[in-house]
PDB file of C-alpha atoms and ligand atoms in Angstrom:
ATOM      1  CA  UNK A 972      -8.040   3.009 -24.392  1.00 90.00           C
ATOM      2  CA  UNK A 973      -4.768   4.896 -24.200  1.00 93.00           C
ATOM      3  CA  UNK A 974      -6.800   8.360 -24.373  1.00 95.00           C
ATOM      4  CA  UNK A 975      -9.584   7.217 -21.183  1.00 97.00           C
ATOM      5  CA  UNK A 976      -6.062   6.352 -19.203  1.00 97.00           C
ATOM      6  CA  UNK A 977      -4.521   9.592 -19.530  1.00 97.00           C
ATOM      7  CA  UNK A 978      -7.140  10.959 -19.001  1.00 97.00           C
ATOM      8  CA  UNK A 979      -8.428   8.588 -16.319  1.00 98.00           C
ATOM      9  CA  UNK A 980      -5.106   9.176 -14.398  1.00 98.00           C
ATOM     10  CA  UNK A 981      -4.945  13.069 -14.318  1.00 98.00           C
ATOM     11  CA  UNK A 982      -8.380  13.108 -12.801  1.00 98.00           C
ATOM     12  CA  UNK A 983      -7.325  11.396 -10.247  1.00 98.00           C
ATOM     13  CA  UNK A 984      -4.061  13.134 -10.019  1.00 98.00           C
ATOM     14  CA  UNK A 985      -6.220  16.418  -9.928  1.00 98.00           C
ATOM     15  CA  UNK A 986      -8.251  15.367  -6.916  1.00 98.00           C
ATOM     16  CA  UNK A 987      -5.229  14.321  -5.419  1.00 98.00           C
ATOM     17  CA  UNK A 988      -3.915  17.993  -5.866  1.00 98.00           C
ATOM     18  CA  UNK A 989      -7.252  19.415  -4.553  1.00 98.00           C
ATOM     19  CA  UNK A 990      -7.508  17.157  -1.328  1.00 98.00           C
ATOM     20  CA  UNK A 991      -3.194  18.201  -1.127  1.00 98.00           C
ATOM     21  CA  UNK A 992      -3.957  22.082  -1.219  1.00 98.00           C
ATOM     22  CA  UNK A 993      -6.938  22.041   1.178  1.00 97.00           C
ATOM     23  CA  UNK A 994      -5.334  20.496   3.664  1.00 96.00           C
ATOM     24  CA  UNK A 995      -2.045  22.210   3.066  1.00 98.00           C
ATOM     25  CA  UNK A 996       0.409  19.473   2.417  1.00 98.00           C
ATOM     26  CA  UNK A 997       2.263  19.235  -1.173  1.00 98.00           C
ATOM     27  CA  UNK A 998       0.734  17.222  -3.644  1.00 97.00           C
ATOM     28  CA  UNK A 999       4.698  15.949  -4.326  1.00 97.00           C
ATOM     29  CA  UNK A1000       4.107  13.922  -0.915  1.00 98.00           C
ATOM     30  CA  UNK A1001       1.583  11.463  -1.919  1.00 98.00           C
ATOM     31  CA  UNK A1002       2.433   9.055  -3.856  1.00 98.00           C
ATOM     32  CA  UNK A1003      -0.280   7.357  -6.546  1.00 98.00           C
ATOM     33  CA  UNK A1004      -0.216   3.311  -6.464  1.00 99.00           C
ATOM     34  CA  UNK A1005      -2.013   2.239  -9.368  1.00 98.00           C
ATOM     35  CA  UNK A1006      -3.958  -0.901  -8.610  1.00 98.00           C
ATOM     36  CA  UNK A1007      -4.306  -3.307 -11.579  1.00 98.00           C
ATOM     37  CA  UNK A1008      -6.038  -6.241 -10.049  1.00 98.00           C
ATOM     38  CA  UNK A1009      -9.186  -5.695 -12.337  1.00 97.00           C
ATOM     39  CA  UNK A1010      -6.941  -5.394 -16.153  1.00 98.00           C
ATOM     40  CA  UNK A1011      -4.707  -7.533 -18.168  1.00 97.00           C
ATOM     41  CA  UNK A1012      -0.969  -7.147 -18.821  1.00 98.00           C
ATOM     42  CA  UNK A1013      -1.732  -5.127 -21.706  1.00 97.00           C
ATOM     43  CA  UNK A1014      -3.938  -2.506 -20.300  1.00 98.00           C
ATOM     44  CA  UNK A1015      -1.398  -2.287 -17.371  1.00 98.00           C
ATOM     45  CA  UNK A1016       1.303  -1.599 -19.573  1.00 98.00           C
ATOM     46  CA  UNK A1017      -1.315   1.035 -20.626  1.00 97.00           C
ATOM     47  CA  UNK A1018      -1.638   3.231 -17.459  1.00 98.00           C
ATOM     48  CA  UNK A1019       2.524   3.288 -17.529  1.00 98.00           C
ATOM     49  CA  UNK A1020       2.098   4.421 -20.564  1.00 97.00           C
ATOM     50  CA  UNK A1021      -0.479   6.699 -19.481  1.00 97.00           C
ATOM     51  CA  UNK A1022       2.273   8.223 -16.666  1.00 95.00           C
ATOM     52  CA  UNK A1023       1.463   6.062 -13.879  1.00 97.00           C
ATOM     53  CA  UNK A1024       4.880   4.153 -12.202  1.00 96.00           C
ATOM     54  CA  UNK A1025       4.088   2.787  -9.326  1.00 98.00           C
ATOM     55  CA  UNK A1026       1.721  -0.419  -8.969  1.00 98.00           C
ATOM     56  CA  UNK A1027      -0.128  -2.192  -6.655  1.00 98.00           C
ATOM     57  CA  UNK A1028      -1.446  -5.961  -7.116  1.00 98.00           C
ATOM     58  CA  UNK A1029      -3.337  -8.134  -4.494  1.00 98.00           C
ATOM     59  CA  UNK A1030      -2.656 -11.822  -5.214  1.00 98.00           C
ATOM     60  CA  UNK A1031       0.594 -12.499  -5.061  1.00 98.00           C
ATOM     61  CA  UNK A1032       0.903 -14.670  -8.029  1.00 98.00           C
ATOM     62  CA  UNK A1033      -0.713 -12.514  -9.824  1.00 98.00           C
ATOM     63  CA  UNK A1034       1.912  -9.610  -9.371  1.00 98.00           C
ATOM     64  CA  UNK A1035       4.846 -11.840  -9.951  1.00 98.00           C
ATOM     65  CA  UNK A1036       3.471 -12.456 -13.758  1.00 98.00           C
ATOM     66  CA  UNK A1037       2.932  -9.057 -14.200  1.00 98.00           C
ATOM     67  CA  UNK A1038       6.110  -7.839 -12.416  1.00 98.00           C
ATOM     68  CA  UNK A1039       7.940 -10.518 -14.871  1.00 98.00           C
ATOM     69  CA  UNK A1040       6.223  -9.865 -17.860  1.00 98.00           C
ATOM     70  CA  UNK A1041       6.973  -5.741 -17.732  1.00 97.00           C
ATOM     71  CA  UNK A1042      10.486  -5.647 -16.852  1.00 96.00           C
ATOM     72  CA  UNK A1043      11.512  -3.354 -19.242  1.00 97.00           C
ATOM     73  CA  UNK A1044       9.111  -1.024 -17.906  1.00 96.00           C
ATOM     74  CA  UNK A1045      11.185  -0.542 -14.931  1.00 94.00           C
ATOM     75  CA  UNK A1046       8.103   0.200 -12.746  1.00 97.00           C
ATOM     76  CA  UNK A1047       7.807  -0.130  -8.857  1.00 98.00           C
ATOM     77  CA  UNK A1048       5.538  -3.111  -7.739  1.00 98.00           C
ATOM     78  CA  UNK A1049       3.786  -2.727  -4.468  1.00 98.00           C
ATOM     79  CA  UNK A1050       2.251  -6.004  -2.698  1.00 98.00           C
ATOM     80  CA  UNK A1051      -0.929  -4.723  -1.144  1.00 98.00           C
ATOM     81  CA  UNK A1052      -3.037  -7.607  -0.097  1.00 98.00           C
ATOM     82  CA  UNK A1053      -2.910 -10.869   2.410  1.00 97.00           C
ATOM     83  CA  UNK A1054       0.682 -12.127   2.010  1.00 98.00           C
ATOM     84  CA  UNK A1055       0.631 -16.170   2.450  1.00 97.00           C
ATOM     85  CA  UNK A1056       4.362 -17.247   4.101  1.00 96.00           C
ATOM     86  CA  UNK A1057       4.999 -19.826   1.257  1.00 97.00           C
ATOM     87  CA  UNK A1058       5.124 -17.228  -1.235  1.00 98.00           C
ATOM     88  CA  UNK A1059       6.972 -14.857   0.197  1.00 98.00           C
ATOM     89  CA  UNK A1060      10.155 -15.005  -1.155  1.00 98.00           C
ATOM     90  CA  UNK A1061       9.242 -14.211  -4.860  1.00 98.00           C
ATOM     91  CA  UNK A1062       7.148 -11.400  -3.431  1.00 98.00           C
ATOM     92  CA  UNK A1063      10.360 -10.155  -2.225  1.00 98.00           C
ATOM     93  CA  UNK A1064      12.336 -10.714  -5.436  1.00 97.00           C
ATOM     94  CA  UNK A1065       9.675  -8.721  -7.173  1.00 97.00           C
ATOM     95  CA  UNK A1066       8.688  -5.477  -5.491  1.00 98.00           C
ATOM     96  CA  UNK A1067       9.483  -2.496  -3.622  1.00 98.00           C
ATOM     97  CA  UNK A1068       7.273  -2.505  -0.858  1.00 98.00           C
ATOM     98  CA  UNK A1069       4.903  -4.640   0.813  1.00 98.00           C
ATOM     99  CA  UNK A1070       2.385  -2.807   2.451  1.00 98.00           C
ATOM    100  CA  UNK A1071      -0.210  -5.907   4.150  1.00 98.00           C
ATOM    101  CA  UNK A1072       2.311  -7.328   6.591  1.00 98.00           C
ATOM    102  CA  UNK A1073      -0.102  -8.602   9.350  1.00 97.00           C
ATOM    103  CA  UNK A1074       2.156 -10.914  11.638  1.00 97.00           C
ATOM    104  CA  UNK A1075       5.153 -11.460  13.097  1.00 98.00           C
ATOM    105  CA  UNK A1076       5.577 -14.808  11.585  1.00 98.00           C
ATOM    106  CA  UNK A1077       4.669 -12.978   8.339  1.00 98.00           C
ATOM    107  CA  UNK A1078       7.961 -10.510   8.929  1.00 98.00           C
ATOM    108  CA  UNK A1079      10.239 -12.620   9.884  1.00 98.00           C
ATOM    109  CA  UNK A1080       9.832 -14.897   6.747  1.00 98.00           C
ATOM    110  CA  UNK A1081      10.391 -11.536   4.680  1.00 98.00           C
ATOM    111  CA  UNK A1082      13.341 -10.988   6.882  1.00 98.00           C
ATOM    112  CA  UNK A1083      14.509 -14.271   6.065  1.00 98.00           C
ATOM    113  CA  UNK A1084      14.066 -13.952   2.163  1.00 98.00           C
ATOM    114  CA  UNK A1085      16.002 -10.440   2.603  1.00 98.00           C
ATOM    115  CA  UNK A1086      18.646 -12.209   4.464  1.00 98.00           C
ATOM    116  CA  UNK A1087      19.077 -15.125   1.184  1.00 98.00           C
ATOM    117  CA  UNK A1088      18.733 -12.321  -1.210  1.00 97.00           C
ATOM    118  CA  UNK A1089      21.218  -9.815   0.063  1.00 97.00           C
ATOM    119  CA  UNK A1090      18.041  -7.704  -0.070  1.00 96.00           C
ATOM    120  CA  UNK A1091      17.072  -4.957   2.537  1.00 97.00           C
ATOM    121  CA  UNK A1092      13.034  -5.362   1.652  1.00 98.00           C
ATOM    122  CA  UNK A1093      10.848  -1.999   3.052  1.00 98.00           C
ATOM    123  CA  UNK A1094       7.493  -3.130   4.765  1.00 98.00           C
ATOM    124  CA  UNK A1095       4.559  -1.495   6.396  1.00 98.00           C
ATOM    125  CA  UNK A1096       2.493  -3.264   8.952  1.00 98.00           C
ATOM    126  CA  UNK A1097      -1.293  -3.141   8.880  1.00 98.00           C
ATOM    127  CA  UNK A1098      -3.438  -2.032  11.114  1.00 98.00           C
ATOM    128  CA  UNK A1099      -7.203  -3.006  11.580  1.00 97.00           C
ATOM    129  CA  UNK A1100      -8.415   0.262  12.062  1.00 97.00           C
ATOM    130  CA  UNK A1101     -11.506  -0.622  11.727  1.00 95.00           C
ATOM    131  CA  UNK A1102     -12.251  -3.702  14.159  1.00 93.00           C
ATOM    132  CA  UNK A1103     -13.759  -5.569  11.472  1.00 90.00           C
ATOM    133  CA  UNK A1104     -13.139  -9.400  11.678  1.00 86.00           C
ATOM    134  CA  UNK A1105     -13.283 -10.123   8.333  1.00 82.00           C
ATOM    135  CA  UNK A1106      -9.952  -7.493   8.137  1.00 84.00           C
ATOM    136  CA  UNK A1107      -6.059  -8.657   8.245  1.00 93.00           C
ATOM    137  CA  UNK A1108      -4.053  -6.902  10.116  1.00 97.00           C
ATOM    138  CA  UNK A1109      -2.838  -5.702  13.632  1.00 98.00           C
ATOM    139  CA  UNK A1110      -5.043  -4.351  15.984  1.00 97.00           C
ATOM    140  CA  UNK A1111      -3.931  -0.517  17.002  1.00 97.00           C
ATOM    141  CA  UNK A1112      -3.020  -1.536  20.852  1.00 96.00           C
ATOM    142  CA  UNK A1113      -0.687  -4.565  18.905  1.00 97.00           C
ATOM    143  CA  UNK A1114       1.754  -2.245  17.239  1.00 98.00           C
ATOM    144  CA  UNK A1115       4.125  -0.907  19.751  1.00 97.00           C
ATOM    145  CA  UNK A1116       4.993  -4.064  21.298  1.00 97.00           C
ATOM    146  CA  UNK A1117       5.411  -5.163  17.095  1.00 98.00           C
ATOM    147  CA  UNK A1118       7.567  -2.301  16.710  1.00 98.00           C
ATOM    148  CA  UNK A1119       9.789  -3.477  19.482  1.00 97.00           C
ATOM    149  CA  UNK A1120       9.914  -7.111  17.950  1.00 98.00           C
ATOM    150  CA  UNK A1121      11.362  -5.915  14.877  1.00 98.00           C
ATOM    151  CA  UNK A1122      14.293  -4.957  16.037  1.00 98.00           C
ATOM    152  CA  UNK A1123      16.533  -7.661  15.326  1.00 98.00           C
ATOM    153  CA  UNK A1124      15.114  -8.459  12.000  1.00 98.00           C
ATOM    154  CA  UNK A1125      17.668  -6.420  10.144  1.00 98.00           C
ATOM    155  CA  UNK A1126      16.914  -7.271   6.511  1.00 98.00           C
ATOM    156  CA  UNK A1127      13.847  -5.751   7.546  1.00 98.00           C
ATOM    157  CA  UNK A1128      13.138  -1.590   7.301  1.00 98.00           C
ATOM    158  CA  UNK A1129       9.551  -0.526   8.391  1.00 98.00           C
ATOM    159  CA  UNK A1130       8.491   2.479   6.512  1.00 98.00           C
ATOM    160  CA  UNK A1131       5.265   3.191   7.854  1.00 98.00           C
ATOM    161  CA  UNK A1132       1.148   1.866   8.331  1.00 98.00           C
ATOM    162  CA  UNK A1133      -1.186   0.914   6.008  1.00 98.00           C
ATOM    163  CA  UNK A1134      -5.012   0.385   6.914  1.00 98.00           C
ATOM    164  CA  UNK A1135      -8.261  -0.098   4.691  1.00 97.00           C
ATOM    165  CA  UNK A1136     -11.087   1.493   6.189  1.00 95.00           C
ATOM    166  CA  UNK A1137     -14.033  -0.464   6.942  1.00 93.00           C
ATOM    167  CA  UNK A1138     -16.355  -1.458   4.003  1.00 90.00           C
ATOM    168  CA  UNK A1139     -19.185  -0.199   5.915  1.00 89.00           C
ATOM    169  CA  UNK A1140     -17.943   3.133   7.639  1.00 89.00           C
ATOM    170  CA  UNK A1141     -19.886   5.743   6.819  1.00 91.00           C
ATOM    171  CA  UNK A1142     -17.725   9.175   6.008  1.00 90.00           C
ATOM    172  CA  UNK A1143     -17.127  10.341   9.400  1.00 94.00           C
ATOM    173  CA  UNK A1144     -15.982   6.669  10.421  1.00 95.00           C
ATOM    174  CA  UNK A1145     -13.587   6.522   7.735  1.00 97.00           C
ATOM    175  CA  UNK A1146     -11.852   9.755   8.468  1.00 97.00           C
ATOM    176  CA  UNK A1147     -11.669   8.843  12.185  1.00 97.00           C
ATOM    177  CA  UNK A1148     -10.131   5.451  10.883  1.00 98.00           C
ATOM    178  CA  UNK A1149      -7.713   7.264   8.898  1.00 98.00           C
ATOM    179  CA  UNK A1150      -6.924   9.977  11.456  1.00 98.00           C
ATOM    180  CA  UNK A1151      -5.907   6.792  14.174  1.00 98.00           C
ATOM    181  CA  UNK A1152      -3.709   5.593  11.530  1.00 98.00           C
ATOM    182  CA  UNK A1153      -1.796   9.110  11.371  1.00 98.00           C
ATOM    183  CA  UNK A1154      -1.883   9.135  15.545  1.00 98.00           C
ATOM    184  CA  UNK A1155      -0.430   6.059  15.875  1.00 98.00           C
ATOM    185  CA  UNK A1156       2.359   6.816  13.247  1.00 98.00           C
ATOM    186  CA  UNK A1157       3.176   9.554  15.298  1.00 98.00           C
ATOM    187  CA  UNK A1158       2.902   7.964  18.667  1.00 97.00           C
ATOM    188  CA  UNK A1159       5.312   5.405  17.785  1.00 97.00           C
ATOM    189  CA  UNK A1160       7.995   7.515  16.111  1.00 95.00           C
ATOM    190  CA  UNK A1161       9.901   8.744  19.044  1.00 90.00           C
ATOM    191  CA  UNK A1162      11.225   5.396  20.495  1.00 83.00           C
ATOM    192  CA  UNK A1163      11.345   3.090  17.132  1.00 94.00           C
ATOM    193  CA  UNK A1164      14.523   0.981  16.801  1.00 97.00           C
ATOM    194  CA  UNK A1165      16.922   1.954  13.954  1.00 97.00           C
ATOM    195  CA  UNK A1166      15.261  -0.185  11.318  1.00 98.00           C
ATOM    196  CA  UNK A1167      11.775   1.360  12.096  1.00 98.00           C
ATOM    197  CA  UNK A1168      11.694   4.601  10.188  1.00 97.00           C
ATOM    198  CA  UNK A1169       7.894   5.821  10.615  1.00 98.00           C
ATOM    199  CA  UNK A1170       7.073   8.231   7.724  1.00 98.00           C
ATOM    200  CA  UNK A1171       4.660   6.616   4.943  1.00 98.00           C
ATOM    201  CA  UNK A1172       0.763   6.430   5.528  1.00 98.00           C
ATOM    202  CA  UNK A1173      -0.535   3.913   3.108  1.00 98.00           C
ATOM    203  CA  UNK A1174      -4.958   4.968   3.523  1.00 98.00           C
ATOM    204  CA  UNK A1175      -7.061   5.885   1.194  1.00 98.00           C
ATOM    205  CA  UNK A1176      -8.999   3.965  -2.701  1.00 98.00           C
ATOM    206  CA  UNK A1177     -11.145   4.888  -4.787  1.00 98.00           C
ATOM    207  CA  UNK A1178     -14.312   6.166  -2.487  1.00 96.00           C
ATOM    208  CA  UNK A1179     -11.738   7.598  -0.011  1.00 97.00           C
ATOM    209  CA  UNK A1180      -8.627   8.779  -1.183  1.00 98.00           C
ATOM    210  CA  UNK A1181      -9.040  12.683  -0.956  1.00 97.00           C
ATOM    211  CA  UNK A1182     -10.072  11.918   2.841  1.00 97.00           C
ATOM    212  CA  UNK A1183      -7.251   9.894   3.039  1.00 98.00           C
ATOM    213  CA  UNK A1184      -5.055  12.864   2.042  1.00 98.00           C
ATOM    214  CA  UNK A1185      -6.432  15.350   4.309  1.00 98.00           C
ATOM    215  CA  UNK A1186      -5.688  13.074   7.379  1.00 98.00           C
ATOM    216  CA  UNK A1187      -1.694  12.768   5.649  1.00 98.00           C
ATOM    217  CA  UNK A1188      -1.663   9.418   3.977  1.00 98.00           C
ATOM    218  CA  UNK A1189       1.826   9.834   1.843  1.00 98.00           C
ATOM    219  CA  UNK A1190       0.594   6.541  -0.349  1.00 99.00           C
ATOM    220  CA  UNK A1191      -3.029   6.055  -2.140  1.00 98.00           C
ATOM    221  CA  UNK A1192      -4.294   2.824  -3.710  1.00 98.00           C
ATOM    222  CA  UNK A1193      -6.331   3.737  -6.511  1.00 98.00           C
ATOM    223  CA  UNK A1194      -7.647   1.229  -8.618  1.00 98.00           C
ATOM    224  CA  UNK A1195     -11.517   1.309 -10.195  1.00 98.00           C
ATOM    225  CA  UNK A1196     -10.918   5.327 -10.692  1.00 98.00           C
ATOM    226  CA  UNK A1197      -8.374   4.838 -13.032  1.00 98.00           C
ATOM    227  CA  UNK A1198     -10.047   2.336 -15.101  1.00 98.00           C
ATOM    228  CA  UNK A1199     -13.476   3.945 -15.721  1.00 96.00           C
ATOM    229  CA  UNK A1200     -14.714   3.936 -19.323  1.00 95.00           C
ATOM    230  CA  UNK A1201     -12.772   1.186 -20.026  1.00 91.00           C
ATOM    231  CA  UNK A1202     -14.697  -1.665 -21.822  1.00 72.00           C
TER     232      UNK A1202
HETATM  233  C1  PLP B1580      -8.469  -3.297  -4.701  1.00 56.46           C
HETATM  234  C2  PLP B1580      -7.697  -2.639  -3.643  1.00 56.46           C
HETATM  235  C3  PLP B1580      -7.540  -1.241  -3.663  1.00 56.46           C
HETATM  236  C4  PLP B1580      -8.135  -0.345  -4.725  1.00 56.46           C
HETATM  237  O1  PLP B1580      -9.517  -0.281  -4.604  1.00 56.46           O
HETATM  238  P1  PLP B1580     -10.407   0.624  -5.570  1.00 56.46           P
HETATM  239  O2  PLP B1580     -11.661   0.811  -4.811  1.00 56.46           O
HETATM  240  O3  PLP B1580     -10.593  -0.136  -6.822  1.00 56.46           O
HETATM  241  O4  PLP B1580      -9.697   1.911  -5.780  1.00 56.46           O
HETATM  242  C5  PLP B1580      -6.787  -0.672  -2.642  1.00 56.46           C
HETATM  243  N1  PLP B1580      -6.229  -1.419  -1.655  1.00 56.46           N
HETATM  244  C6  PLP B1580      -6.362  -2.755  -1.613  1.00 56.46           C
HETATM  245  C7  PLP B1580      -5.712  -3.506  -0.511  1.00 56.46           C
HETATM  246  C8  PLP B1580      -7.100  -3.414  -2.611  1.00 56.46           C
HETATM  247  O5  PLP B1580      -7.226  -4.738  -2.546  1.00 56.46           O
END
């Protein structure tokens, strides 16, 4: 198992090198999240092992085990998926960044849980790029005024966007998805209150990723790439 990580791991690192060069960014500025929703604790510990230190898990509950039972590791958890109010505090106790903040309600709980835990907690808010219904998130025309409305949450810093492109985009769709994501960053940089620091693109998974790249996402969520062969 240890041998298909590290080798599952600089595959992907390689094609995130390739899409870097072509589209002449630094391969230094894009960061992998590993997502282990689909292994155990033990195969997680794994693809650490394997050179991977930054994770991404989807159920909340889900990343607080994991998060609890690998603190030695000293890895970085990322929260990537729907974010339920009641459980947001130990979401904040246990990561880094939580990328799927969808409502205002939603950030000012986490503001709230930063506030009790003498915690400044780093966000990003995400974006339905796709207009799919069945997808969290803000829709593009929503985030300015959100940007504004942060403001006085100042346990609160908001890195940057997330978005998942649409499960049934076809290629050009996705990259237009991702490339509104990277617009809208930029659009909103120039009058962002102090705790609204635009720089991180979270875009891009398996299928997608070196597209992702080339339109300047700074974060990928990888998961099923890095665990083929596994059995
Ligand atoms: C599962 C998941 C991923 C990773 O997807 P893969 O196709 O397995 O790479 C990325 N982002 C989110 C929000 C996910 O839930």
């Amino acid at each position: 198992m240890e041998e298909q990580l590290a080798e599952n791991v600089a595959a992907v690192q390689q094609q995130i090198s390739e899409a870097a060069k072509r589209s002449g960014r630094d391969a230094a500025d894009v960061c992998l999240v590993g997502v282990t929703k689909y292994v155990d604790v033990a195969t997680t510990r794994a693809l650490v092992a394997a050179g991977c230190q930054t994770l991404g898990e989807n159920r909340p509950q889900v990343l607080w085990e994991k998060a609890g039972a690998m603190q030695d590791l000293g890895v970085h958890w990322h929260m990537i998926g729907h974010l339920q109010r009641n459980k947001v505090r130990r979401t904040v106790e246990s990561t880094a960044l939580i990328h799927s903040c969808d409502s205002l309600r939603l950030l000012k709980s986490i503001d709230d849980a930063g506030e009790q835990l003498g915690k400044s907690v780093d966000v990003l808010l995400e974006v339905n790029v796709s207009g799919e219904t069945a997808k969290h998130g803000f829709s593009p025309d929503e985030i300015a005024s959100v940007i504004e409305a942060v403001e006085p949450l100042g346990n609160l810093r908001v890195t940057g966007l997330m978005c998942m492109a649409g499960l049934s985009s076809g290629q050009q769709d996705v990259r237009r998805e991702f490339d509104l994501l990277r617009e809208l960053l930029e659009s909103n940089r120039g009058n962002a209150p102090a705790n609204v620091q635009l720089r991180e693109l979270s875009m891009g998974m398996s299928r997608d990723f070196d597209v992702a790249i080339e339109s300047g996402a700074t974060l990928v969520r990888v998961g099923s790439s890095l665990f083929r062969g596994l059995r």
